[in-house]
Short mmCIF file of C-alpha atoms in Angstrom, two decimals:
data_model
loop_
_atom_site.label_atom_id
_atom_site.label_comp_id
_atom_site.label_asym_id
_atom_site.label_seq_id
_atom_site.Cartn_x
_atom_site.Cartn_y
_atom_site.Cartn_z
CA MET W 1 98.44 97.30 97.72
CA ARG W 2 94.83 98.38 97.34
CA VAL W 3 92.81 99.06 100.49
CA LEU W 4 89.05 99.54 100.78
CA ALA W 5 87.22 101.12 103.73
CA LEU W 6 83.46 101.06 104.24
CA SER W 7 82.70 104.06 106.43
CA PRO W 8 79.11 104.79 107.45
CA GLY W 9 78.11 107.23 110.15
CA PRO W 10 78.19 110.97 110.90
CA LEU W 11 81.06 113.36 110.38
CA ILE W 12 82.48 112.86 113.88
CA GLN W 13 82.99 109.15 113.16
CA GLN W 14 84.62 109.93 109.82
CA LEU W 15 87.06 112.22 111.61
CA GLN W 16 87.82 109.58 114.22
CA ARG W 17 88.72 107.09 111.46
CA LEU W 18 91.12 109.41 109.64
CA PRO W 19 94.28 108.52 111.61
CA ALA W 20 93.75 104.75 111.36
CA LEU W 21 93.11 104.70 107.63
CA ALA W 22 95.94 107.13 106.94
CA ALA W 23 98.32 104.95 108.96
CA ALA W 24 97.18 101.78 107.19
CA ALA W 25 97.69 103.27 103.74
CA ASN W 26 101.09 104.64 104.74
CA GLN W 27 102.40 101.43 106.30
CA LEU W 28 101.09 99.29 103.45
CA GLN W 29 102.41 101.81 100.91
CA GLY W 30 99.06 101.45 99.23
CA LYS W 31 96.19 103.42 97.80
CA LEU W 32 92.90 103.77 99.64
CA GLN W 33 89.37 103.84 98.27
CA LEU W 34 86.59 104.67 100.68
CA ALA W 35 82.82 104.27 100.54
CA CYS W 36 80.88 106.84 102.56
CA ASP W 37 77.97 109.23 102.43
CA PRO W 38 78.63 111.76 99.63
CA THR W 39 78.35 114.64 102.14
CA HIS W 40 81.66 113.50 103.66
CA GLN W 41 83.61 113.43 100.41
CA ALA W 42 85.33 116.78 101.05
CA LEU W 43 86.86 115.48 104.28
CA TRP W 44 88.32 112.34 102.77
CA SER W 45 89.67 114.21 99.76
CA LEU W 46 92.17 115.83 102.17
CA LEU W 47 93.86 112.48 102.79
CA PRO W 48 96.79 112.08 100.33
CA ALA W 49 96.37 108.29 100.15
CA ILE W 50 92.77 108.56 98.93
CA GLU W 51 92.47 107.33 95.37
CA LYS W 52 88.68 107.45 95.11
CA VAL W 53 85.65 108.19 97.28
CA ILE W 54 82.71 105.91 96.45
CA PRO W 55 79.41 107.64 97.33
CA ILE W 56 76.82 105.52 99.14
CA ALA W 57 74.39 106.58 101.86
CA PHE W 58 74.84 103.64 104.25
CA ASP W 59 72.54 105.22 106.82
CA SER W 60 69.62 105.79 104.43
CA SER W 61 68.69 102.17 103.58
CA PRO W 62 70.58 101.77 100.27
CA SER W 63 68.60 100.08 97.52
CA LEU W 64 69.56 96.85 95.78
CA ALA W 65 70.87 98.97 92.92
CA ASP W 66 73.11 100.88 95.35
CA TRP W 67 74.58 97.64 96.69
CA THR W 68 75.04 96.30 93.16
CA ASN W 69 76.89 99.44 92.12
CA LEU W 70 79.09 99.25 95.22
CA LEU W 71 79.88 95.59 94.53
CA GLY W 72 80.87 96.54 90.99
CA SER W 73 83.24 99.21 92.29
CA VAL W 74 84.68 96.81 94.86
CA ARG W 75 85.32 94.04 92.35
CA GLU W 76 86.82 96.46 89.86
CA GLY W 77 89.22 97.76 92.48
CA ASP W 78 90.92 94.40 93.08
CA PHE W 79 91.43 95.14 96.78
CA GLN W 80 93.58 93.06 99.10
CA VAL W 81 92.28 94.47 102.40
CA CYS W 82 88.91 95.83 103.54
CA PHE W 83 88.31 97.74 106.77
CA ASN W 84 84.57 97.43 107.30
CA PHE W 85 82.88 99.79 109.76
CA ALA W 86 79.41 99.03 108.38
CA GLN W 87 76.97 96.46 109.76
CA GLY W 88 74.05 94.47 108.43
CA GLN W 89 73.21 91.53 106.23
CA GLN W 90 73.46 93.48 102.97
CA VAL W 91 77.00 94.72 103.49
CA ASN W 92 78.15 91.28 104.64
CA LEU W 93 76.56 89.64 101.62
CA MET W 94 78.24 92.15 99.34
CA LEU W 95 81.64 91.56 100.96
CA SER W 96 81.25 87.78 100.79
CA MET W 97 80.93 88.13 97.01
CA SER W 98 83.79 90.61 96.67
CA HIS W 99 86.74 88.17 96.70
CA ILE W 100 88.71 90.52 98.99
CA PRO W 101 90.97 88.11 100.92
CA ILE W 102 91.31 90.14 104.17
CA ARG W 103 88.15 91.68 105.64
CA VAL W 104 88.50 93.29 109.08
CA ALA W 105 85.40 94.13 111.12
CA GLU W 106 83.96 94.11 114.64
CA GLN W 107 81.16 91.78 113.59
CA GLY W 108 79.48 90.13 110.60
CA PHE W 109 79.72 86.79 108.83
CA ALA W 110 81.84 88.22 105.98
CA ARG W 111 84.77 89.21 108.17
CA THR W 112 87.97 87.19 108.08
CA ALA W 113 89.45 89.01 111.10
CA LEU W 114 87.31 89.85 114.13
CA VAL W 115 88.41 92.81 116.25
CA LYS W 116 87.46 94.49 119.52
CA PRO W 117 88.16 98.20 120.14
CA SER W 118 91.50 98.96 121.77
CA LYS W 119 91.96 101.24 124.76
CA GLY W 120 92.49 104.98 124.49
CA TRP W 121 90.68 107.97 123.03
CA PRO W 122 88.22 107.18 120.21
CA ALA W 123 90.64 107.54 117.29
CA GLN W 124 93.24 105.38 119.05
CA GLN W 125 90.68 102.65 119.76
CA LEU W 126 90.76 101.76 116.05
CA ASP W 127 94.27 100.41 116.55
CA CYS W 128 92.59 97.00 116.70
CA TYR W 129 91.83 97.17 112.96
CA LEU W 130 95.48 97.74 112.16
CA GLN W 131 96.75 95.16 114.64
CA ALA W 132 94.64 92.54 112.85
CA ILE W 133 96.95 92.79 109.83
CA GLY W 134 100.22 93.45 111.68
CA LEU W 135 100.19 97.26 111.62
CA THR W 136 100.27 99.86 114.40
CA LEU W 137 98.51 103.14 115.11
CA ASP W 138 99.64 106.27 116.92
CA ALA W 139 96.55 108.42 116.39
CA ASP W 140 98.00 111.33 118.37
CA SER W 141 100.74 111.81 115.76
CA PHE W 142 98.31 112.19 112.85
CA ARG W 143 98.24 115.64 111.26
CA LEU W 144 95.82 117.01 108.70
CA PHE W 145 97.52 119.10 106.02
CA LEU W 146 95.40 121.63 104.16
CA PRO W 147 95.91 123.28 100.75
CA ASP W 148 97.96 126.48 100.90
CA ASP W 149 95.34 128.41 98.97
CA SER W 150 92.65 127.51 101.53
CA LEU W 151 94.88 128.69 104.38
CA GLN W 152 95.82 131.94 102.65
CA LYS W 153 92.19 132.72 101.82
CA VAL W 154 91.34 132.42 105.51
CA ARG W 155 94.31 134.52 106.65
CA ASP W 156 93.32 137.29 104.27
CA GLN W 157 89.96 137.58 106.04
CA HIS W 158 91.33 137.71 109.59
CA PRO W 159 91.44 140.90 111.68
CA THR W 160 94.57 142.91 111.04
CA GLY W 161 97.29 143.17 113.67
CA GLU W 162 100.22 141.27 115.11
CA GLY W 163 98.52 139.80 118.16
CA PRO W 164 97.62 136.13 118.64
CA LEU W 165 94.37 134.90 117.10
CA LEU W 166 91.76 133.27 119.33
CA LEU W 167 89.18 131.16 117.49
CA LEU W 168 85.84 130.77 119.28
CA ALA W 169 83.78 127.80 118.12
CA PRO W 170 80.53 127.17 119.99
CA ASN W 171 78.46 124.14 119.03
CA GLY W 172 75.26 126.19 118.82
CA ASN W 173 73.13 123.55 120.51
CA ASP W 174 70.79 123.99 123.44
CA GLY W 175 72.76 123.82 126.66
CA ASP W 176 75.95 125.24 125.15
CA TRP W 177 78.14 127.63 127.14
CA PRO W 178 75.96 130.77 127.42
CA THR W 179 76.10 133.23 124.53
CA GLN W 180 76.95 136.11 126.83
CA GLN W 181 80.02 134.21 128.02
CA TRP W 182 81.27 133.72 124.46
CA LEU W 183 80.72 137.41 123.72
CA ALA W 184 82.36 138.67 126.92
CA LEU W 185 85.48 136.50 126.83
CA PRO W 186 87.52 138.38 124.16
CA ASN W 187 87.14 141.68 126.06
CA ALA W 188 88.18 139.97 129.29
CA ILE W 189 91.34 138.70 127.58
CA LYS W 190 92.07 142.08 125.99
CA GLY W 191 92.31 143.50 129.49
CA LYS W 192 95.39 141.31 129.89
CA LEU W 193 96.48 141.12 126.23
CA PRO W 194 95.40 144.30 124.38
CA ASN W 195 96.58 143.15 120.93
CA LEU W 196 94.47 139.98 120.98
CA ARG W 197 92.59 139.20 117.77
CA SER W 198 89.52 136.98 117.89
CA ILE W 199 86.96 135.52 115.50
CA THR W 200 83.91 133.30 115.94
CA LEU W 201 83.60 130.32 113.60
CA PRO W 202 80.28 130.32 111.71
CA LEU W 203 78.16 127.34 112.71
CA LYS W 204 77.37 126.35 109.14
CA ALA W 205 80.84 126.87 107.68
CA PRO W 206 81.92 124.20 105.16
CA LEU W 207 84.31 121.64 106.58
CA ILE W 208 87.37 122.72 104.57
CA HIS W 209 86.85 126.34 105.60
CA ARG W 210 86.36 125.27 109.22
CA ALA W 211 89.57 123.24 109.16
CA ALA W 212 91.50 126.12 107.61
CA GLU W 213 90.23 128.55 110.26
CA VAL W 214 91.36 126.16 112.99
CA ALA W 215 94.78 125.62 111.40
CA CYS W 216 95.37 129.39 111.16
CA ALA W 217 94.45 130.12 114.78
CA ASP W 218 96.91 130.42 117.66
CA VAL W 219 94.48 128.88 120.13
CA VAL W 220 90.98 127.40 119.84
CA LEU W 221 88.20 127.54 122.43
CA SER W 222 85.40 125.21 121.39
CA SER W 223 82.42 123.24 122.62
CA CYS W 224 81.99 121.65 119.17
CA PRO W 225 83.35 118.06 118.93
CA ILE W 226 84.08 118.46 115.20
CA THR W 227 86.12 121.62 115.72
CA GLN W 228 87.90 120.05 118.68
CA LEU W 229 89.10 117.15 116.54
CA LEU W 230 90.21 119.53 113.80
CA ALA W 231 92.33 121.34 116.40
CA VAL W 232 93.79 118.01 117.53
CA TYR W 233 94.64 117.04 113.95
CA THR W 234 96.23 120.39 113.11
CA GLY W 235 98.24 120.62 116.32
CA VAL W 236 96.67 123.89 117.46
CA PRO W 237 96.35 124.50 121.25
CA LEU W 238 92.82 123.75 122.36
CA VAL W 239 90.53 124.40 125.30
CA ALA W 240 87.63 121.95 124.91
CA LEU W 241 84.39 122.76 126.72
CA GLY W 242 81.99 120.01 127.76
CA THR W 243 84.33 117.21 126.70
CA PRO W 244 85.79 114.49 128.96
CA ALA W 245 89.57 114.23 128.96
CA ASP W 246 89.51 110.66 127.62
CA ALA W 247 87.75 111.83 124.43
CA LEU W 248 90.94 113.57 123.26
CA PRO W 249 94.65 112.71 123.38
CA LYS W 250 96.73 113.71 126.38
CA ARG W 251 98.80 116.75 125.42
CA ASP W 252 99.94 119.77 127.41
CA GLU W 253 98.29 122.06 124.85
CA ILE W 254 94.89 120.35 125.15
CA ARG W 255 92.78 121.19 128.18
CA CYS W 256 89.25 119.94 128.84
CA LEU W 257 86.73 121.77 131.02
CA GLY W 258 83.47 120.08 131.98
CA ALA W 259 83.17 116.33 131.63
CA SER W 260 79.98 116.61 129.56
CA HIS W 261 77.65 119.15 128.03
CA ALA W 262 75.50 118.73 131.13
CA ASP W 263 78.32 120.42 133.08
CA ILE W 264 79.05 123.21 130.62
CA ASN W 265 76.85 125.88 132.21
CA SER W 266 78.80 125.58 135.45
CA ILE W 267 82.06 126.65 133.78
CA ASN W 268 82.86 130.24 134.71
CA GLN W 269 84.89 132.78 132.80
CA GLN W 270 87.87 132.62 135.14
CA GLU W 271 88.21 128.85 134.62
CA VAL W 272 88.36 129.41 130.87
CA LEU W 273 90.89 132.23 131.28
CA ASN W 274 93.05 129.97 133.44
CA ALA W 275 92.87 127.19 130.85
CA LEU W 276 93.92 129.67 128.16
CA GLY W 277 96.93 130.64 130.26
CA PHE W 278 95.64 133.88 131.82
CA GLN W 279 95.86 133.41 135.56
#
């Protein structure tokens, strides 16, 4: 079976859609083609079911030529199912001319199945798209597998030693946990665990490198929503700063401090140490 997904939006939304589209392709035993902004192509290339990424900048007012090219790709693909996360008259007109028999969306005149978000954390809410065609989603079980060479390249650059590796990943925005707190934390931990190794994730690191750094860590402390989801998808223990508990799955190894970034400055070092397991 051939499956098409139309996926506009920023990187965080692309990450939230990964488990649903991976589950759909797996349960349908099909191949997936996905239309998204070309800047997100590297992310989707990590999904084994991806057959092709169709570049289109949904959020930058695509031209008539862009829509015509997309329609050509859609018709050529002979898809049986479309998961449409895009909105607007143009995308609905394109889908109405696509001859795809099953078109699942939250709104729009071209949809054949209308859905409303399910309950749960954001990735799990997309269960409604799968339910519409008789499938199920357990977003918490999704895991992102990275190329061995990417992981080894990252390991080769880590500090030497046998101690656990703490990955610090601030979001770098105004109102983040104070810089002095990020800098002081590793030394505070070393007072209890002298062989600790720690690194700080560069803010502008490419996505694949960022994911590999997360996957190679023993624990992640992050106020960055992207990095937090990468930790969730790689199964690495996570302390998430400035994130409400319902934004992430419920696991013993995931702990959230501060319900929003407005609360992040009130988080003290001892609270973070406690969340990391240092009482």
